[in-house]
CSV table of C-alpha atoms in Angstrom, one decimal:
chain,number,residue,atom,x,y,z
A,1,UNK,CA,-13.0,-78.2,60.1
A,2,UNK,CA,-15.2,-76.1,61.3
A,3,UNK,CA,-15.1,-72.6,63.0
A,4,UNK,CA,-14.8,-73.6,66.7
A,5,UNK,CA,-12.3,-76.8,65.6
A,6,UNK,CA,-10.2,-73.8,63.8
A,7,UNK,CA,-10.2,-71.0,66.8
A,8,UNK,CA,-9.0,-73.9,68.8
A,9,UNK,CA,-6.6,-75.4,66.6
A,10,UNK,CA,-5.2,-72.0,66.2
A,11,UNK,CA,-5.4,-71.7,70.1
A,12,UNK,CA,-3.7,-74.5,70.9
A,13,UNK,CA,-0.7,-73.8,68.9
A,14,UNK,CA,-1.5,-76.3,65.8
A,15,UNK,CA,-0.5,-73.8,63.6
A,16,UNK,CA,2.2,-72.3,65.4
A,17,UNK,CA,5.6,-74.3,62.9
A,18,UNK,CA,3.9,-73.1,59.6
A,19,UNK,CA,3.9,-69.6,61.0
A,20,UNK,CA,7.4,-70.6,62.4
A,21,UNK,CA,9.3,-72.2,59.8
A,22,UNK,CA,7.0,-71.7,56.5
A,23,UNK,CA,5.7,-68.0,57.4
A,24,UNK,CA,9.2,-67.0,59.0
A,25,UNK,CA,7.2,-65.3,61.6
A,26,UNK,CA,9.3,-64.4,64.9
A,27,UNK,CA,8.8,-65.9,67.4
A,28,UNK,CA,8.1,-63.4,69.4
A,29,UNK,CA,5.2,-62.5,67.1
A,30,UNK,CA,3.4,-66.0,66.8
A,31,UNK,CA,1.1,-65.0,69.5
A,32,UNK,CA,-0.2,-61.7,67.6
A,33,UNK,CA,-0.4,-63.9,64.6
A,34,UNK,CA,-2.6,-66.6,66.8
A,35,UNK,CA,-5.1,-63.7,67.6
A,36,UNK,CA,-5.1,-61.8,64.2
A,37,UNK,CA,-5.6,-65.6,62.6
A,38,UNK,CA,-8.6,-66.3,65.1
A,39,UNK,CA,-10.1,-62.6,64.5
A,40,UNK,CA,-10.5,-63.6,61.0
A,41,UNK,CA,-12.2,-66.8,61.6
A,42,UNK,CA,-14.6,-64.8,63.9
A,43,UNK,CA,-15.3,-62.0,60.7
A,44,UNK,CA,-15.5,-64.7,58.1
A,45,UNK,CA,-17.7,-66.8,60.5
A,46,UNK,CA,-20.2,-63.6,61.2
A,47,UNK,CA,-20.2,-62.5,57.7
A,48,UNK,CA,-20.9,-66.3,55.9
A,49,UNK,CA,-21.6,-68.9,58.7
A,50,UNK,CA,-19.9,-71.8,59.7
A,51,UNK,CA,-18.9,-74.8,57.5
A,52,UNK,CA,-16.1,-76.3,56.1
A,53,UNK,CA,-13.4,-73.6,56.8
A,54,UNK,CA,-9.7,-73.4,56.2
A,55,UNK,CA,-7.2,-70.9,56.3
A,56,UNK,CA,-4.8,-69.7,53.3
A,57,UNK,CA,-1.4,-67.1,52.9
A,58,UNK,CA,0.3,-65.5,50.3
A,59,UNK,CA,3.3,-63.3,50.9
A,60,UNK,CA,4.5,-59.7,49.8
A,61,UNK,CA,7.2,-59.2,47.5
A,62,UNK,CA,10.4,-57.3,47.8
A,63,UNK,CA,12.0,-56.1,44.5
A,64,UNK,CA,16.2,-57.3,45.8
A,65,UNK,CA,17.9,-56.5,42.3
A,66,UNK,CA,17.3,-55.6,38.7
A,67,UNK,CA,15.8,-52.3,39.4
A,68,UNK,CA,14.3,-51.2,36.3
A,69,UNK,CA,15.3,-54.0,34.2
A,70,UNK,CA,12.1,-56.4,33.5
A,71,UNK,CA,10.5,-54.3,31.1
A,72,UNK,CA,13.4,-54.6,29.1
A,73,UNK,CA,13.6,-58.1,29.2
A,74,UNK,CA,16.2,-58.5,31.6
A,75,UNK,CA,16.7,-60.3,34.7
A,76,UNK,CA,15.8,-59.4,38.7
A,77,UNK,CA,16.1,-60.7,42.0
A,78,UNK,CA,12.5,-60.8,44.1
A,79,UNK,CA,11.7,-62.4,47.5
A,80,UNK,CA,9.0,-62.8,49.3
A,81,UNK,CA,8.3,-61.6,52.8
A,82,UNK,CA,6.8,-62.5,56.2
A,83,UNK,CA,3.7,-59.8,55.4
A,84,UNK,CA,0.6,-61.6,54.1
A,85,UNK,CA,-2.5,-61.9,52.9
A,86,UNK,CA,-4.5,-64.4,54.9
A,87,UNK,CA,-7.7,-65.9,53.7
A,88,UNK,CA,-10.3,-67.7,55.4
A,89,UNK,CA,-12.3,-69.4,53.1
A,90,UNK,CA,-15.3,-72.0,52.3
A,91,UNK,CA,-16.5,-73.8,49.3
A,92,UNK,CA,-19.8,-73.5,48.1
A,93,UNK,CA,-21.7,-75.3,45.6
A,94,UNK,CA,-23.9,-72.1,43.6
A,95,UNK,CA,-20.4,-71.1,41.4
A,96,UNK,CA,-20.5,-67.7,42.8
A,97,UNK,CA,-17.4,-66.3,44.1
A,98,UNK,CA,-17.8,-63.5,47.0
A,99,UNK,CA,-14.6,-62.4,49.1
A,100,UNK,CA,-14.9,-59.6,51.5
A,101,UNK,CA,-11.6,-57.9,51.9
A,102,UNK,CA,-11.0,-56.1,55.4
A,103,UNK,CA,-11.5,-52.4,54.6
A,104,UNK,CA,-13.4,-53.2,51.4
A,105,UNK,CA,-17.0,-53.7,49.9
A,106,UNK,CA,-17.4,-57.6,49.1
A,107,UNK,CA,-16.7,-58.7,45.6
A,108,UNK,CA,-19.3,-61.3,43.6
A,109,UNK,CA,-18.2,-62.7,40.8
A,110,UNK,CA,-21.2,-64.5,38.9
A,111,UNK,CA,-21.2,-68.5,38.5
A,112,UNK,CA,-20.4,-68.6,34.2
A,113,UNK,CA,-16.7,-67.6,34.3
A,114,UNK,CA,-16.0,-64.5,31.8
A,115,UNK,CA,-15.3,-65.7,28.2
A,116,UNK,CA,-13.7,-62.5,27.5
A,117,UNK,CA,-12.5,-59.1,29.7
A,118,UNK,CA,-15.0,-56.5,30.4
A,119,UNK,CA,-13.9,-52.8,30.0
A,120,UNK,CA,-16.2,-51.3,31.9
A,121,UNK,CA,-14.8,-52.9,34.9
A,122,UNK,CA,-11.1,-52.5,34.6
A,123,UNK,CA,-8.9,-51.4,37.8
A,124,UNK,CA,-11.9,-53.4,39.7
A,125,UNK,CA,-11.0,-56.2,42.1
A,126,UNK,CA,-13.6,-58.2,40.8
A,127,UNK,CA,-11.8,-58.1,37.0
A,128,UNK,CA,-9.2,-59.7,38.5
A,129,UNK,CA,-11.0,-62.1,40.0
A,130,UNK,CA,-12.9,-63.2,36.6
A,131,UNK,CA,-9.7,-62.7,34.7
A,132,UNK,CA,-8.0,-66.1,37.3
A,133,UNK,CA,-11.1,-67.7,36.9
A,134,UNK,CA,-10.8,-67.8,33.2
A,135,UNK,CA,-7.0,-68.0,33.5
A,136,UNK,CA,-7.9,-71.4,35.4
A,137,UNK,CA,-10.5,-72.4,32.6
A,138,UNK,CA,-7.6,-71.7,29.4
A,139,UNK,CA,-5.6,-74.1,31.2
A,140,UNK,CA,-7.9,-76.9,31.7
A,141,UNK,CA,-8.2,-76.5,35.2
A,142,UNK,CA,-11.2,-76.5,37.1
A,143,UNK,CA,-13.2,-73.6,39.1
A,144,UNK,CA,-15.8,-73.3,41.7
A,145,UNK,CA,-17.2,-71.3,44.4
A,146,UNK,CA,-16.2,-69.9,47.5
A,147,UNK,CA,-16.7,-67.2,50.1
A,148,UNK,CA,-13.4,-65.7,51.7
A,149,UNK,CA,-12.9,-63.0,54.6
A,150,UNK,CA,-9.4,-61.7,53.7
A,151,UNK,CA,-7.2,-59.2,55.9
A,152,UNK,CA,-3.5,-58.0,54.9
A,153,UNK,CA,-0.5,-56.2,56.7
A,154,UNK,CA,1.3,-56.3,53.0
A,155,UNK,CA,1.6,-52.7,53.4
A,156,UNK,CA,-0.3,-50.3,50.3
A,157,UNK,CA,1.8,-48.2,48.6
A,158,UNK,CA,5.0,-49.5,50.0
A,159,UNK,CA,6.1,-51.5,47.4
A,160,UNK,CA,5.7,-54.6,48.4
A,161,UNK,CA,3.1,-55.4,45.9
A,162,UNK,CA,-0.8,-55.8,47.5
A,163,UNK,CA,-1.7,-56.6,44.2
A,164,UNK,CA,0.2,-59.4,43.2
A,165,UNK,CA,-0.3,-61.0,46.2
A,166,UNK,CA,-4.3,-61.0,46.0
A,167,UNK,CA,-4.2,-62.1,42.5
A,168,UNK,CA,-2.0,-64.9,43.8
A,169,UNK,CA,-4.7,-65.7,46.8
A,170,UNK,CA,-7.5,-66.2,44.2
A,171,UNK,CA,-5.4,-68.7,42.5
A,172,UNK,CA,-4.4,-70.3,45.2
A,173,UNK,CA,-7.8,-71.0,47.0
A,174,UNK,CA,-9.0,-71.9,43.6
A,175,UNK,CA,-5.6,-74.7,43.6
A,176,UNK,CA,-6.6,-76.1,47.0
A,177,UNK,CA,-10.3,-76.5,46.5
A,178,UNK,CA,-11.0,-77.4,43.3
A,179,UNK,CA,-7.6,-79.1,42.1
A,180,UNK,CA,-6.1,-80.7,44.8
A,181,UNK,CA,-2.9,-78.3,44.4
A,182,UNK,CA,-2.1,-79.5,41.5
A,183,UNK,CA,-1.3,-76.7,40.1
A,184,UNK,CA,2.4,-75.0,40.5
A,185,UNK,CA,2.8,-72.0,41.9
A,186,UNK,CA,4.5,-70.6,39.1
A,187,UNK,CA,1.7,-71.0,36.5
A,188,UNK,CA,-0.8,-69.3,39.2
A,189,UNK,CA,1.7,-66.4,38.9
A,190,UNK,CA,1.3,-66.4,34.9
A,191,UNK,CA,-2.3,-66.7,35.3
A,192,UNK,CA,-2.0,-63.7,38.0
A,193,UNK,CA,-0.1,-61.9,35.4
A,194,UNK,CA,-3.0,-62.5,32.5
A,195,UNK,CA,-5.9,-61.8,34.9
A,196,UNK,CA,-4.0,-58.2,35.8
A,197,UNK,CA,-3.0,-57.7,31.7
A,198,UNK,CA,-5.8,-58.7,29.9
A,199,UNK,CA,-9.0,-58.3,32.5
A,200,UNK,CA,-7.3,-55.8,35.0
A,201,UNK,CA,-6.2,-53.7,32.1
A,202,UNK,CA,-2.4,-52.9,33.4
A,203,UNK,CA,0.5,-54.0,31.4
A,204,UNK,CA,2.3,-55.3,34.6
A,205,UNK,CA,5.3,-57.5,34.1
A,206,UNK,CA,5.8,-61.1,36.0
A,207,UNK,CA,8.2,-60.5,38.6
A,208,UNK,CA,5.4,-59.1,41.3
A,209,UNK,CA,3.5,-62.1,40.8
A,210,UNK,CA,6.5,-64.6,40.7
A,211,UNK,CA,8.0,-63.8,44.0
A,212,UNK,CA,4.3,-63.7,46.1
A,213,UNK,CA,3.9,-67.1,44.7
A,214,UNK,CA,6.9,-68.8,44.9
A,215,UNK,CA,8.4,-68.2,48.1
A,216,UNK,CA,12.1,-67.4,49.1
A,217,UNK,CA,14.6,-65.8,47.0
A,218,UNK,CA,14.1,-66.2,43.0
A,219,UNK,CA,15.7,-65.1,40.2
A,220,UNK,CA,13.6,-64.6,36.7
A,221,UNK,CA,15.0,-64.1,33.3
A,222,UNK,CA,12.8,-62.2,31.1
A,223,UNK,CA,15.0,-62.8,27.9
A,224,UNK,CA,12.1,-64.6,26.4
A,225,UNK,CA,9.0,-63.0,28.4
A,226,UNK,CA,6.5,-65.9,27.4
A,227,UNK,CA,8.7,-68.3,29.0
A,228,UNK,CA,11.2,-66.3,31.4
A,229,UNK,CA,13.7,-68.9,33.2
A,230,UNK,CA,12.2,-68.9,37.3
A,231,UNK,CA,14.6,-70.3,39.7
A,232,UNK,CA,14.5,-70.6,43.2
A,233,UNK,CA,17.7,-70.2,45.6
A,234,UNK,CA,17.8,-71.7,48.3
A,235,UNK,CA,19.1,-68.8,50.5
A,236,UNK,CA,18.2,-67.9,54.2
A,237,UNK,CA,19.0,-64.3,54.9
A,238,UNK,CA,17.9,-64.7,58.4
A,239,UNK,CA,20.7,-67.8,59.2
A,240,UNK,CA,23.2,-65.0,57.4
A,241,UNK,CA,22.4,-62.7,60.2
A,242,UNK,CA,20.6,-59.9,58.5
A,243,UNK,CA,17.2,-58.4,58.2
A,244,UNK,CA,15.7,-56.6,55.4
A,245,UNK,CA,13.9,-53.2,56.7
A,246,UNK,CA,12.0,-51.7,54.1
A,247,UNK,CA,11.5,-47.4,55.2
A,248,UNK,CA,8.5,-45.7,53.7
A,249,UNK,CA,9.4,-42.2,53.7
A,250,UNK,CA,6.1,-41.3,53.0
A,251,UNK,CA,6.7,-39.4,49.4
A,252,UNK,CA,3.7,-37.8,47.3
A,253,UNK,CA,3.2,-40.4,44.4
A,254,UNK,CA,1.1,-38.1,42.5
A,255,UNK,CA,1.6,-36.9,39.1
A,256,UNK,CA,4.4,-39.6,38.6
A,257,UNK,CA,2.9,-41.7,36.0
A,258,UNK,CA,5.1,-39.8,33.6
A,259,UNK,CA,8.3,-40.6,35.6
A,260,UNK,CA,7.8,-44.4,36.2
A,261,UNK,CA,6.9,-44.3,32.5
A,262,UNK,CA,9.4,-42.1,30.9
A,263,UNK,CA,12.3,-45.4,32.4
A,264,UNK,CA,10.6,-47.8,29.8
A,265,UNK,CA,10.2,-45.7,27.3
A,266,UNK,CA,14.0,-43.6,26.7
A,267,UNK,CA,15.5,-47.5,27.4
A,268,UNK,CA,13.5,-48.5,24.5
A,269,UNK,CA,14.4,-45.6,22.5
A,270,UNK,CA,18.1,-46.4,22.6
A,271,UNK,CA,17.3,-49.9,21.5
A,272,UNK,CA,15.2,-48.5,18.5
A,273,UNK,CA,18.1,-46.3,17.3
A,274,UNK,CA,20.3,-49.6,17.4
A,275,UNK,CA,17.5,-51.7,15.5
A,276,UNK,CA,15.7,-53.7,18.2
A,277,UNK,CA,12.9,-53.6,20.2
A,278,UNK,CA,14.2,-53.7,23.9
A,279,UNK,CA,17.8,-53.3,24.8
A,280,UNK,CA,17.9,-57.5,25.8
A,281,UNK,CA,18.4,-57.5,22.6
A,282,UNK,CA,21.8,-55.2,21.9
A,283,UNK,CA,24.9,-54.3,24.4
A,284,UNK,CA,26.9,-52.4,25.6
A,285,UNK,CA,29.1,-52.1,23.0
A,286,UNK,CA,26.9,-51.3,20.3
A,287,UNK,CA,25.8,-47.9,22.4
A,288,UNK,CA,29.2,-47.3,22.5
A,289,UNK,CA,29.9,-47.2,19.0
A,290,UNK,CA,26.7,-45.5,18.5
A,291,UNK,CA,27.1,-42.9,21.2
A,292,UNK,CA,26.7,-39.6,19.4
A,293,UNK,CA,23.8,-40.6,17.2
A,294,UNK,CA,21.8,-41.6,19.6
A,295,UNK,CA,22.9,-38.7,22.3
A,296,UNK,CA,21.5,-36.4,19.5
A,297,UNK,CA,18.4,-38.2,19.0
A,298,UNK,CA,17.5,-39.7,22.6
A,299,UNK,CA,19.6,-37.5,24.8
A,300,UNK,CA,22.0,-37.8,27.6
A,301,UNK,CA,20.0,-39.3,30.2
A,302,UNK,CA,18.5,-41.9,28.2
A,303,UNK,CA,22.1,-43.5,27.5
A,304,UNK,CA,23.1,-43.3,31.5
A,305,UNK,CA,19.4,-44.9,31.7
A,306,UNK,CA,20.9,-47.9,28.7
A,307,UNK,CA,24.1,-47.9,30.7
A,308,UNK,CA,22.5,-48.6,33.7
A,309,UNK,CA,20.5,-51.8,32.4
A,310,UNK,CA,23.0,-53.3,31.0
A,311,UNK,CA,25.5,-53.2,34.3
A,312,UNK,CA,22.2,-54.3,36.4
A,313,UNK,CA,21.8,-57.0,34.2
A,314,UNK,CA,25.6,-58.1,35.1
A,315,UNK,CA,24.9,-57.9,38.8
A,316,UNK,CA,22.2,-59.5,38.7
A,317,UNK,CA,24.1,-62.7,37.2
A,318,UNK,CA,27.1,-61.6,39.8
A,319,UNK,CA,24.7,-61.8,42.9
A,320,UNK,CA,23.0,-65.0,42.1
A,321,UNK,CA,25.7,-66.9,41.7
A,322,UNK,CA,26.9,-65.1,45.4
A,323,UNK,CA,23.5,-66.2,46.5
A,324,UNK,CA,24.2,-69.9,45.1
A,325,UNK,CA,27.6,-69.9,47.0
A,326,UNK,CA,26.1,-68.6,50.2
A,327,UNK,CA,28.6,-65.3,49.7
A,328,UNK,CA,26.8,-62.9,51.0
A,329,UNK,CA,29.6,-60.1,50.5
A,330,UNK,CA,29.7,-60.5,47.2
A,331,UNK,CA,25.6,-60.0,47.4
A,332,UNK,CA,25.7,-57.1,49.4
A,333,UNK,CA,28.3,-55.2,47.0
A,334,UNK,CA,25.8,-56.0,44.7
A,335,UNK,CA,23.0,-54.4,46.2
A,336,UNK,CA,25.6,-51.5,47.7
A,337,UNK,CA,26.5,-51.1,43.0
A,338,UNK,CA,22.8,-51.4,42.1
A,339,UNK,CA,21.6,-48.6,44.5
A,340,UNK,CA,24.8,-46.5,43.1
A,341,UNK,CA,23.9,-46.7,39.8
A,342,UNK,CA,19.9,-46.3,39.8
A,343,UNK,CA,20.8,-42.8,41.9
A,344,UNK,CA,23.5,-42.1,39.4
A,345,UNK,CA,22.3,-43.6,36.2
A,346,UNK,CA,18.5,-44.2,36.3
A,347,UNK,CA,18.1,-41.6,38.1
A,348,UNK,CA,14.7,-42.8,39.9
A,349,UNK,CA,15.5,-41.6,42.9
A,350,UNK,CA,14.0,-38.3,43.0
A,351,UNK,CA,11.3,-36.7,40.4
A,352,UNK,CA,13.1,-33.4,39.0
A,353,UNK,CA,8.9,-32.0,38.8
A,354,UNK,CA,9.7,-31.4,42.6
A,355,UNK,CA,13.5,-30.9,44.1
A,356,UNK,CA,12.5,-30.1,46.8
A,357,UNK,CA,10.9,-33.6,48.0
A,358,UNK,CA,13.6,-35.8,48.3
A,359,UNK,CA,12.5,-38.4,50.8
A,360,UNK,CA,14.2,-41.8,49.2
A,361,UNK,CA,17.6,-39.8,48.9
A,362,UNK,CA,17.0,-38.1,52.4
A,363,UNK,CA,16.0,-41.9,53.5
A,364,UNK,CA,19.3,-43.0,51.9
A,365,UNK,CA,21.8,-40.1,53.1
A,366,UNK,CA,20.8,-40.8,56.8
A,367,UNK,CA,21.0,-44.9,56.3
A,368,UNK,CA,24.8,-44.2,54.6
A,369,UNK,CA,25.5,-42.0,58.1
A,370,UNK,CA,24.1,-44.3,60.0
A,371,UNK,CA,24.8,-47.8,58.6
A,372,UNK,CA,28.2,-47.1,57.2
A,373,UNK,CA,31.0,-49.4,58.6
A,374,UNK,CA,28.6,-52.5,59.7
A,375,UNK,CA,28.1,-54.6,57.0
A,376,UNK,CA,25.1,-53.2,56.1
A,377,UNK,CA,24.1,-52.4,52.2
A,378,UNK,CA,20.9,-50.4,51.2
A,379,UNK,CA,19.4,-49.4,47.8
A,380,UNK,CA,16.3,-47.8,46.4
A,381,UNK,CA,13.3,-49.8,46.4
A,382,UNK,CA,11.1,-51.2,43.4
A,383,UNK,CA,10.2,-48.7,40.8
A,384,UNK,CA,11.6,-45.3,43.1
A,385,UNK,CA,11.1,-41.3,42.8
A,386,UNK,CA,8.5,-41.5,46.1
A,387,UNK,CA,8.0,-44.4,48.1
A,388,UNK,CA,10.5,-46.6,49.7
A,389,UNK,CA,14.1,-47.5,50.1
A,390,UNK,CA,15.6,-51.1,51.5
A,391,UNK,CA,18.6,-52.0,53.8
A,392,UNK,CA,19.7,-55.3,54.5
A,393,UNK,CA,20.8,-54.6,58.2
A,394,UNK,CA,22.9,-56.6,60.7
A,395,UNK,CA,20.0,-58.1,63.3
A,396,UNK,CA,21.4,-56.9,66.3
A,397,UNK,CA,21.6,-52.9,64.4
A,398,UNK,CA,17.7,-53.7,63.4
A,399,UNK,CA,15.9,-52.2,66.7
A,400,UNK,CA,18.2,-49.3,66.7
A,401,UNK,CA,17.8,-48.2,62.6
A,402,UNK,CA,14.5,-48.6,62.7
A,403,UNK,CA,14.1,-46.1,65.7
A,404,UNK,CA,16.2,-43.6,63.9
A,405,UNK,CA,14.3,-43.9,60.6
A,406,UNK,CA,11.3,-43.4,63.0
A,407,UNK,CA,11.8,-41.0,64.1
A,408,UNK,CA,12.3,-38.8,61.0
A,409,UNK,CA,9.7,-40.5,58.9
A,410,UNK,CA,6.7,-41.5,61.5
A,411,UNK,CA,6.1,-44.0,63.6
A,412,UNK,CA,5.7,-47.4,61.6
A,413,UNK,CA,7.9,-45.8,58.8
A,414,UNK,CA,10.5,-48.5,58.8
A,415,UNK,CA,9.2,-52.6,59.3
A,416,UNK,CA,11.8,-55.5,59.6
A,417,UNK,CA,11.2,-58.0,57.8
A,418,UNK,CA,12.1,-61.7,57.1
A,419,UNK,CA,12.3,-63.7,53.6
A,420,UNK,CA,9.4,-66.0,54.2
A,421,UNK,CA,10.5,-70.0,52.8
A,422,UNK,CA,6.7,-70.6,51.7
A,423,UNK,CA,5.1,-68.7,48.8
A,424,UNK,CA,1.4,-69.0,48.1
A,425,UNK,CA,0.2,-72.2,50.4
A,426,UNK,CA,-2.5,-73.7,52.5
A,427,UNK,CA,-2.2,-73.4,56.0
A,428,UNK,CA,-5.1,-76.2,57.2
């Protein structure tokens, strides 16, 4: 349709069930939604004309358990949420790709699809773009032109993984308009993950790109990473009474790369001194018997790191099967355990480079005081030492903890959010 047909379709309400019941967007929010959905027709519309227009979404992701385990080769618990990526988008018939992200110069991608990954333009939107494109191309799918306005609330920095879901987007519109959506939403999140590895040029793992694309809650087991086991539960957090509120406490996240990286790397370590390459591929046991050695050789926090893995890995298998059963007690012990043991054990909390900026664990003391005694059960948040924490919070507490999380971290510090049911999708 074309722009005027979509402003009133959008108008009218003839969009208002997917944001409903695909988007898990409040009701009391469907009429922002209407107008941001309409402002984005009007900027695509003023930057590339009218024509055949539709409208496309794909999610945010929220790491839920298996904190620090993927890299590994373990297994995790993902989800994506009601913040989004929208795109309004056209075909065109010259090849070229150009999308204009809100807040960004425009990308154009030439017509003839990369053969290969370009150095000099790694880290570069338009990398990933070329890298789906040929993604698509390996896989004997087909490619095309377009032009796309896109805006996002899928909040930078926060976790909730921007990234993944624009890699996801670019697959998706390519699905829709050149292959009838044929194609699954699980290969666009392997193609995601080999336009970020190999044309990106960062060594990301699958989960990020998984839970954008899939929708829901989803469990992946990286045992064998080429082919890690994806399933979807069908679990609605929402009918179980809770919200999940993700607080960003603001945290500096410079001069971490050596923290984030250090998790990997003493993990494997342990695994090397008991003859394997990841620790997927040992147990517990076997550090046991190997305790000293390795203490002497990888050090103390290493094994608590080793420790940690394999009991996540554990929960992980303990709170899907809660998920399966609808038990959400048994979930939230398992969130309440994981968040215990990445303070204790992983110790990602906090960097020790500077003690005395402690956000996530002054984020966590104040949800304990506050939460404690309601059902509630909270955790660190995705990869940790600066950023953001998570609390799966009774709905009528949500108003009230986000206030208080307010108004130590900033206004907008702490966002409620829902498990959206649809993952990457056309809207109309």
């Amino acid at each position: 349709m074309n722009a005027a047909e979509l402003k009133a379709k959008i108008a009218n309400g003839g969009i208002d069930d997917v944001l409903k019941d695909g988007l898990s967007v409040p009701a009391a929010k469907i009429e922002c939604q209407r107008a941001r959905y309409a402002k984005a027709v009007g900027e695509f519309e003023a930057l590339y004309g009218d024509g055949d227009i539709s409208l496309y979404s794909v999610g945010g992701r929220s790491e839920i358990s298996g904190n620090h385990t993927d890299h590994n080769f373990g297994k995790v618990i993902a989800a994506s949420v009601n913040l989004d990526i929208l795109a309004v988008v056209k075909p065109t018939d010259d090849g070229v790709i150009r999308i204009k992200s809100e807040g960004f110069p425009e990308d154009v991608v030439p017509a003839s699809a990369a053969d290969a990954p370009d150095s000099s333009k790694f880290f570069k939107s338009e990398a990933i773009i070329a890298g789906m494109e040929r993604a698509f191309l390996n896989a004997g799918y087909k490619v095309g032109g377009f032009s796309a306005y896109t805006t996002s609330n899928v909040l930078k920095g926060s976790g909730i993984s921007s990234s993944a879901a624009f890699e996801v987007m670019v697959g998706n519109i390519l699905n829709y308009l050149y292959n009838d959506g044929a194609v699954s939403n699980v290969d666009i999140a392997k193609m995601a993950q080999f336009a970020e590895n190999e044309f990106f040029g960062k060594p990301c793992g699958l989960m990020d790109q998984t839970a954008c694309a899939v929708g829901g809650f989803i469990t992946i087991d990286f045992e064998d990473p080429k082919n890690p086991i994806i399933e979807k539960m069908d679990f609605d957090l929402g009918k179980n009474g809770y919200s999940l509120c993700i607080v960003n406490t603001g945290g500096n996240h410079a001069d971490l790369n050596d923290d984030y990286a250090s998790v990997p790397a003493e993990m494997k370590a342990v695994a090397a001194e008991l003859g394997v390459p990841v620790l997927r591929k040992t147990d517990r046991e076997a550090l046991i018997r190997n305790i000293c050695a390795i203490r002497e050789k990888c050090g103390d926090r290493a094994i608590m790191r080793a420790f940690h893995f394999f009991a996540e890995n554990e929960r992980v298998a303990a709170q899907v099967e809660a998920l399966r059963k609808g038990d959400i007690e048994g979930f939230k012990a398992g969130v309440m355990a994981s968040g215990n043991s990445s303070f204790k054990y992983l110790q990602n909390v906090y960097t020790t480079k500077n003690v005395g900026e402690q956000g996530l664990s002054l984020a966590l003391c104040l949800t304990e005081q506050y939460l404690t005694g309601t059902g509630a059960a909270w955790r660190v948040h995705g990869g940790g030492f600066a950023g953001t924490i998570q609390a799966f919070v009774p709905a009528d507490l949500t108003e009230g903890y986000r206030a208080h999380m307010d108004s130590v971290f900033g206004e907008g510090a702490c966002h409620i959010l829902s498990v959206r049911k649809n993952g990457a999708c056309k809207i109309c």
